Short mmCIF file of C-alpha atoms and ligand atoms in Angstrom, two decimals:
data_model
loop_
_atom_site.label_atom_id
_atom_site.label_comp_id
_atom_site.label_asym_id
_atom_site.label_seq_id
_atom_site.Cartn_x
_atom_site.Cartn_y
_atom_site.Cartn_z
CA MET A 7 -131.37 166.00 99.08
CA PRO A 8 -133.13 168.34 101.51
CA PHE A 9 -132.77 167.70 105.23
CA LEU A 10 -136.36 168.77 105.68
CA ASN A 11 -139.24 167.90 103.42
CA THR A 12 -142.19 168.79 105.57
CA SER A 13 -143.39 172.01 107.15
CA LYS A 14 -146.03 170.30 109.30
CA LEU A 15 -145.35 170.53 113.04
CA VAL A 16 -146.00 166.94 114.06
CA THR A 17 -144.55 165.23 117.12
CA ILE A 18 -143.74 161.54 116.97
CA GLU A 19 -146.46 160.82 119.53
CA ARG A 20 -149.11 162.45 117.33
CA HIS A 21 -147.71 160.70 114.25
CA ILE A 22 -147.88 157.30 115.96
CA THR A 23 -151.42 157.95 117.18
CA GLU A 24 -152.53 159.02 113.69
CA GLU A 25 -150.83 155.97 112.15
CA GLY A 26 -152.47 153.80 114.78
CA ALA A 27 -155.83 155.01 113.51
CA LEU A 28 -154.91 153.37 110.18
CA HIS A 29 -155.08 149.99 111.96
CA PRO A 30 -158.66 149.55 113.23
CA SER A 31 -157.54 146.71 115.48
CA ALA A 32 -155.01 149.00 117.16
CA THR A 33 -155.82 149.29 120.85
CA GLY A 34 -153.48 152.19 121.56
CA GLU A 35 -151.20 149.70 123.28
CA PHE A 36 -148.75 149.94 120.39
CA SER A 37 -148.71 153.73 120.64
CA ARG A 38 -147.96 153.51 124.35
CA LEU A 39 -145.15 151.02 123.64
CA LEU A 40 -143.56 153.47 121.23
CA ARG A 41 -144.01 156.33 123.68
CA ASP A 42 -142.00 154.38 126.26
CA LEU A 43 -139.36 153.53 123.65
CA THR A 44 -138.92 157.15 122.59
CA LEU A 45 -138.44 158.07 126.27
CA ALA A 46 -135.62 155.50 126.51
CA ILE A 47 -134.07 156.88 123.32
CA ARG A 48 -134.19 160.43 124.69
CA ILE A 49 -132.36 159.28 127.82
CA VAL A 50 -129.75 157.39 125.82
CA ALA A 51 -129.27 160.41 123.55
CA ARG A 52 -128.66 162.62 126.60
CA ASP A 53 -126.14 160.21 128.05
CA VAL A 54 -124.35 159.66 124.73
CA ARG A 55 -123.90 163.42 124.46
CA ARG A 56 -122.60 163.58 128.04
CA SER A 57 -120.17 160.71 127.42
CA GLY A 58 -117.95 163.09 125.47
CA LEU A 59 -117.81 165.26 128.57
CA ASN A 60 -116.97 162.47 130.96
CA ASP A 61 -113.26 163.04 130.51
CA VAL A 62 -113.82 166.76 131.14
CA LEU A 63 -116.08 166.03 134.09
CA GLY A 64 -113.32 163.98 135.62
CA VAL A 65 -114.20 160.37 135.12
CA THR A 66 -111.20 158.56 136.50
CA GLU A 67 -111.05 154.95 135.40
CA ASP A 68 -114.47 153.56 136.35
CA VAL A 69 -115.67 156.19 138.80
CA ASN A 70 -117.23 159.54 137.86
CA VAL A 71 -117.17 162.86 139.74
CA HIS A 72 -120.16 161.69 141.81
CA GLY A 73 -118.31 158.58 142.87
CA GLU A 74 -120.67 156.50 140.73
CA MET A 75 -119.41 153.49 138.84
CA VAL A 76 -119.17 154.42 135.14
CA LYS A 77 -120.50 151.66 132.95
CA ARG A 78 -119.64 151.15 129.34
CA LEU A 79 -122.11 153.29 127.45
CA ASP A 80 -123.55 150.34 125.55
CA ILE A 81 -124.27 148.48 128.80
CA HIS A 82 -125.80 151.65 130.24
CA ALA A 83 -127.97 152.14 127.13
CA ASN A 84 -129.07 148.52 127.39
CA GLU A 85 -130.15 148.99 131.00
CA VAL A 86 -132.00 152.23 130.20
CA ILE A 87 -134.03 150.55 127.45
CA ILE A 88 -134.83 147.49 129.55
CA ARG A 89 -135.91 149.59 132.55
CA ALA A 90 -138.07 151.82 130.34
CA MET A 91 -139.73 148.90 128.58
CA ASP A 92 -140.11 146.05 131.08
CA HIS A 93 -143.11 147.26 133.09
CA GLY A 94 -145.45 148.93 130.57
CA GLY A 95 -147.48 145.78 130.02
CA HIS A 96 -146.97 145.89 126.24
CA LEU A 97 -144.18 143.31 125.92
CA CYS A 98 -144.01 139.60 126.68
CA VAL A 99 -140.26 139.31 126.10
CA MET A 100 -137.21 141.30 124.94
CA ALA A 101 -133.90 140.39 123.32
CA SER A 102 -130.78 142.52 123.12
CA GLU A 103 -127.35 142.39 121.50
CA GLU A 104 -125.98 142.84 125.03
CA ASN A 105 -127.82 139.86 126.55
CA GLU A 106 -126.88 136.27 125.73
CA ASP A 107 -130.38 135.04 126.62
CA LEU A 108 -133.95 136.33 126.40
CA ILE A 109 -134.93 139.20 128.72
CA PRO A 110 -138.16 138.20 130.52
CA ILE A 111 -140.77 140.65 131.79
CA PRO A 112 -140.26 140.68 135.58
CA GLU A 113 -142.96 139.75 138.06
CA PRO A 114 -145.48 141.26 138.80
CA TYR A 115 -145.72 143.03 135.44
CA HIS A 116 -148.18 141.90 132.77
CA ASN A 117 -146.94 140.02 129.69
CA GLY A 118 -148.24 141.98 126.72
CA LYS A 119 -148.68 141.02 123.08
CA TYR A 120 -145.53 142.54 121.61
CA VAL A 121 -141.87 141.52 121.35
CA LEU A 122 -138.98 144.01 121.32
CA VAL A 123 -135.52 143.16 119.98
CA PHE A 124 -132.77 145.77 119.90
CA ASP A 125 -129.13 146.68 119.62
CA PRO A 126 -128.86 149.32 122.33
CA LEU A 127 -125.77 151.07 121.01
CA ASP A 128 -124.64 150.09 117.54
CA GLY A 129 -121.16 151.24 116.61
CA SER A 130 -120.12 151.78 120.22
CA SER A 131 -116.45 151.41 119.22
CA ASN A 132 -116.87 154.83 117.58
CA ILE A 133 -117.95 156.58 120.79
CA ASP A 134 -114.43 157.65 121.78
CA VAL A 135 -113.91 159.50 118.50
CA ASN A 136 -117.32 161.22 118.47
CA VAL A 137 -118.50 159.39 115.36
CA SER A 138 -122.26 158.80 115.01
CA ILE A 139 -123.66 155.76 116.81
CA GLY A 140 -127.20 154.52 117.19
CA THR A 141 -129.90 152.30 118.65
CA ILE A 142 -131.64 149.77 116.38
CA PHE A 143 -134.99 148.12 117.21
CA SER A 144 -137.67 145.82 115.86
CA ILE A 145 -141.16 145.11 117.17
CA TYR A 146 -143.16 141.92 116.52
CA GLN A 147 -146.51 140.63 117.73
CA ARG A 148 -146.15 137.50 119.84
CA LEU A 149 -147.20 134.26 118.10
CA ASP A 150 -150.29 133.88 120.33
CA PRO A 151 -151.57 137.45 120.99
CA THR A 152 -154.15 136.10 123.45
CA SER A 153 -151.52 134.52 125.71
CA ALA A 154 -150.55 136.13 129.02
CA ALA A 155 -147.62 133.74 129.50
CA PRO A 156 -144.00 134.91 129.34
CA GLY A 157 -142.77 135.21 125.75
CA SER A 158 -140.58 132.46 124.28
CA LEU A 159 -137.64 132.13 121.92
CA ALA A 160 -140.14 131.25 119.15
CA ASP A 161 -141.79 134.65 119.70
CA VAL A 162 -138.43 136.30 119.05
CA LEU A 163 -137.11 134.14 116.19
CA GLN A 164 -139.74 135.27 113.69
CA PRO A 165 -138.88 136.04 110.05
CA GLY A 166 -138.33 139.74 109.37
CA TYR A 167 -141.42 140.14 107.19
CA LYS A 168 -143.48 139.74 110.38
CA GLN A 169 -142.08 142.92 111.95
CA VAL A 170 -144.91 145.30 112.87
CA ALA A 171 -142.43 148.17 113.20
CA ALA A 172 -138.71 148.84 113.08
CA GLY A 173 -136.45 151.81 113.40
CA TYR A 174 -133.24 153.32 114.61
CA ALA A 175 -132.10 156.35 116.52
CA MET A 176 -128.94 158.02 115.27
CA TYR A 177 -126.95 160.06 117.78
CA GLY A 178 -125.15 162.37 115.38
CA SER A 179 -124.99 166.15 114.95
CA SER A 180 -128.64 165.90 115.98
CA THR A 181 -130.59 162.95 117.34
CA GLN A 182 -132.84 161.51 114.65
CA LEU A 183 -135.37 158.70 114.89
CA VAL A 184 -136.07 156.81 111.65
CA TYR A 185 -139.15 154.64 111.94
CA SER A 186 -141.67 152.62 109.99
CA SER A 187 -144.72 150.63 111.01
CA GLY A 188 -145.25 149.39 107.48
CA ASN A 189 -146.63 152.59 106.02
CA GLY A 190 -143.39 154.06 104.66
CA VAL A 191 -140.39 155.51 106.47
CA ASP A 192 -140.52 158.77 108.42
CA ILE A 193 -137.70 160.69 110.09
CA PHE A 194 -138.06 162.64 113.32
CA THR A 195 -135.47 165.04 114.67
CA PHE A 196 -135.18 165.70 118.40
CA ASP A 197 -135.61 169.35 119.42
CA PRO A 198 -134.02 169.59 122.88
CA THR A 199 -135.51 173.05 123.45
CA ILE A 200 -138.99 171.51 123.62
CA GLY A 201 -138.07 167.89 124.37
CA GLU A 202 -139.95 166.54 121.37
CA PHE A 203 -139.14 164.47 118.28
CA LEU A 204 -140.56 166.48 115.35
CA LEU A 205 -141.37 165.03 111.92
CA THR A 206 -138.70 166.34 109.54
CA TYR A 207 -138.84 163.92 106.62
CA GLU A 208 -141.96 162.11 105.43
CA LYS A 209 -142.06 158.83 103.50
CA ILE A 210 -138.41 158.86 102.44
CA LYS A 211 -137.73 157.00 99.17
CA ILE A 212 -134.31 155.53 98.43
CA PRO A 213 -133.07 156.27 94.86
CA LYS A 214 -133.38 153.28 92.52
CA ARG A 215 -129.63 153.46 91.89
CA GLY A 216 -126.86 155.33 93.69
CA LYS A 217 -123.19 156.22 93.23
CA ILE A 218 -121.85 155.23 96.67
CA TYR A 219 -120.78 151.83 97.93
CA SER A 220 -120.12 151.11 101.58
CA ILE A 221 -117.99 148.17 102.69
CA ASN A 222 -114.90 147.45 104.81
CA SER A 223 -112.35 147.11 102.01
CA GLY A 224 -109.79 145.93 104.54
CA ASN A 225 -111.42 142.52 104.20
CA SER A 226 -111.17 142.44 100.38
CA TYR A 227 -108.40 139.83 100.38
CA LYS A 228 -110.96 137.46 101.96
CA TRP A 229 -113.88 138.19 99.61
CA GLU A 230 -115.25 135.75 97.06
CA GLU A 231 -114.25 136.43 93.44
CA GLY A 232 -117.72 137.63 92.37
CA LEU A 233 -117.64 140.40 94.98
CA ARG A 234 -114.14 141.47 93.96
CA ASN A 235 -115.33 141.64 90.35
CA TYR A 236 -118.35 143.72 91.43
CA VAL A 237 -116.22 146.30 93.25
CA ARG A 238 -113.80 146.44 90.32
CA HIS A 239 -116.85 147.12 88.11
CA LEU A 240 -118.03 149.93 90.41
CA LEU A 241 -114.58 151.55 90.23
CA SER A 242 -114.31 151.42 86.42
CA PRO A 243 -115.49 154.69 84.79
CA SER A 244 -118.47 154.30 82.48
CA ASP A 245 -119.40 156.36 79.38
CA ASP A 246 -122.79 157.28 80.92
CA GLY A 247 -121.12 158.66 84.03
CA THR A 248 -122.91 156.28 86.42
CA ARG A 249 -119.49 154.94 87.46
CA PRO A 250 -117.07 155.13 89.20
CA PHE A 251 -118.84 154.91 92.56
CA SER A 252 -117.41 156.59 95.65
CA LEU A 253 -116.57 154.64 98.81
CA ARG A 254 -118.09 155.85 102.07
CA TYR A 255 -117.74 153.70 105.20
CA VAL A 256 -118.41 155.06 108.70
CA GLY A 257 -118.15 151.73 110.48
CA THR A 258 -121.46 152.30 112.26
CA MET A 259 -124.28 150.45 110.49
CA VAL A 260 -126.85 153.06 111.56
CA ALA A 261 -124.82 155.87 109.96
CA ASP A 262 -124.02 153.95 106.78
CA ILE A 263 -127.65 152.90 106.31
CA HIS A 264 -128.89 156.43 107.09
CA ARG A 265 -126.70 157.86 104.32
CA THR A 266 -127.78 155.07 101.95
CA LEU A 267 -131.47 155.81 102.64
CA HIS A 268 -130.94 159.45 101.68
CA TYR A 269 -128.41 159.20 98.83
CA GLY A 270 -128.90 155.64 97.55
CA GLY A 271 -126.14 153.17 96.73
CA ILE A 272 -125.31 149.96 98.56
CA PHE A 273 -124.19 148.93 102.03
CA MET A 274 -122.48 145.53 102.22
CA TYR A 275 -121.25 143.33 105.01
CA PRO A 276 -120.50 140.11 103.08
CA ARG A 277 -119.30 136.71 104.15
CA ASP A 278 -115.60 136.04 103.67
CA THR A 279 -113.10 133.24 104.23
CA THR A 280 -112.89 133.89 107.97
CA SER A 281 -116.52 134.97 108.57
CA PRO A 282 -118.75 132.58 106.59
CA ASN A 283 -121.89 134.46 107.74
CA GLY A 284 -120.45 137.97 107.77
CA LYS A 285 -120.48 139.97 111.01
CA LEU A 286 -123.88 141.63 111.42
CA ARG A 287 -126.69 140.04 113.42
CA LEU A 288 -129.89 139.05 111.65
CA VAL A 289 -132.44 139.52 114.44
CA TYR A 290 -131.64 142.99 115.82
CA GLU A 291 -129.46 144.64 113.16
CA VAL A 292 -130.04 143.33 109.63
CA ASN A 293 -133.78 142.57 109.86
CA PRO A 294 -134.80 146.03 111.14
CA MET A 295 -132.56 147.80 108.62
CA SER A 296 -133.86 145.59 105.82
CA PHE A 297 -137.46 146.34 106.82
CA LEU A 298 -136.79 150.08 106.70
CA VAL A 299 -134.94 149.99 103.36
CA GLU A 300 -137.68 147.87 101.74
CA GLN A 301 -140.29 150.28 103.13
CA ALA A 302 -138.31 153.08 101.43
CA GLY A 303 -138.39 151.19 98.09
CA GLY A 304 -134.99 149.51 98.33
CA ARG A 305 -133.81 145.90 98.45
CA ALA A 306 -132.06 143.77 101.10
CA THR A 307 -130.67 140.27 100.55
CA ASP A 308 -127.93 137.96 101.79
CA GLY A 309 -126.56 138.03 98.24
CA GLU A 310 -129.21 135.61 97.09
CA ARG A 311 -132.26 135.43 99.39
CA ARG A 312 -134.50 138.24 100.66
CA ILE A 313 -133.38 139.02 104.22
CA LEU A 314 -136.95 139.38 105.51
CA ASP A 315 -137.82 135.86 104.36
CA LEU A 316 -135.02 134.21 106.33
CA GLU A 317 -136.15 132.01 109.24
CA PRO A 318 -133.90 132.87 112.22
CA THR A 319 -132.48 129.83 114.03
CA SER A 320 -130.66 131.53 116.90
CA LEU A 321 -130.76 134.85 118.75
CA HIS A 322 -127.32 136.15 117.79
CA GLN A 323 -126.89 134.55 114.40
CA ARG A 324 -124.96 136.50 111.80
CA VAL A 325 -125.96 136.96 108.16
CA PRO A 326 -124.21 138.41 105.10
CA CYS A 327 -126.10 141.49 103.90
CA PHE A 328 -126.40 143.66 100.79
CA ILE A 329 -128.79 146.55 101.52
CA GLY A 330 -129.68 149.64 99.48
CA SER A 331 -130.89 150.84 96.09
CA GLU A 332 -132.82 148.13 94.28
CA GLU A 333 -130.75 148.22 91.08
CA ASP A 334 -127.45 148.21 92.96
CA VAL A 335 -128.40 145.20 95.09
CA LEU A 336 -129.70 143.32 92.03
CA GLU A 337 -126.41 144.07 90.27
CA VAL A 338 -124.20 142.70 93.06
CA GLU A 339 -126.40 139.58 93.15
CA ARG A 340 -125.65 139.06 89.44
CA PHE A 341 -121.88 139.37 90.03
CA LEU A 342 -122.07 136.94 92.96
CA ARG A 343 -123.99 134.40 90.83
CA GLU A 344 -121.43 134.66 88.04
CA GLY A 345 -118.58 134.20 90.52
P1 P6P B 427 -116.07 146.43 110.83
C1 P6P B 427 -120.12 148.25 114.66
O1 P6P B 427 -119.17 147.58 115.46
C2 P6P B 427 -120.80 147.21 113.77
O2 P6P B 427 -121.47 146.27 114.56
C3 P6P B 427 -121.75 147.88 112.78
O3 P6P B 427 -122.37 149.00 113.30
C4 P6P B 427 -120.82 148.22 111.61
O4 P6P B 427 -121.52 148.27 110.37
C5 P6P B 427 -119.82 147.06 111.64
O5 P6P B 427 -119.82 146.54 112.98
C6 P6P B 427 -118.42 147.51 111.29
O6 P6P B 427 -117.62 146.34 111.32
O7 P6P B 427 -115.64 144.99 110.82
O8 P6P B 427 -116.09 147.02 109.43
O9 P6P B 427 -115.37 147.29 111.82
#
């Protein structure tokens, strides 16, 4: 699987503008929203990279070498995104994994026609061991695009199929931005020497079937029988060589989904006897990832229902998820039905 599948030199700004031209009703407002978001991501990427140096730079407890209070990186990332996005006039409301309640657009800024939901730093428990982490986001149109009133909870709790765009940034060996506005999935890699995200992979397509499964096996004693039977099936060698699967689990959803997009296979965070709805959040983790994987030709369900069809009922609700290659997700659904 090549890292690069395009030789065109296209920045993300130009790509967004060109994609915007595909939507005659686009006013350029959406492009400006994404420009502001990529600025926030660049800042978060810089600070994530520096975080590894904090110990070297002499951060003692909560105060850094400049005498500034050092915040947890996920709280810092949350503040960076909010400050970059709250005054552009594109959004009427935001919601974040870090905020219990909705994030209103402050006076005197204009309430725009879009909604932004995000997980500012997914996998933050992996920061201290330099494992890839990321930012996940979804963008919706508000329910009444003509309104100038503050956005409401109803504007945020929309089913995932109404996303106008979704994506994630992965802060790994390089910073990559994976993004779709409904016209396939494109990958941009940040080039710090020129300060631009450059298109490095166009219209990625997830293989119809993979050979990797991704799940926290430490919870297997709590899984339902159908899931245990599925994993046993994956681990039993087959005559055609399609099995056994390998297990790969980073513990950062962004990294596990990124690998699944490229190599295929299945990422699972199922329900179990102690977590009846699994762990991952529907609104700002599972919906955006499901949108991307479907745009890449894959499948995403809760084991039975299409994730993007689910009607959210609360901001931080959790949902079981099976996301990845279409044939692999269909197969686990069969095992779950059979019990
Ligand atoms: P567990 C990270 O904390 C996270 O929210 C996701 O990024 C990741 O997929 C999951 O939790 C890992 O959870 O229970 O396997 O450690």
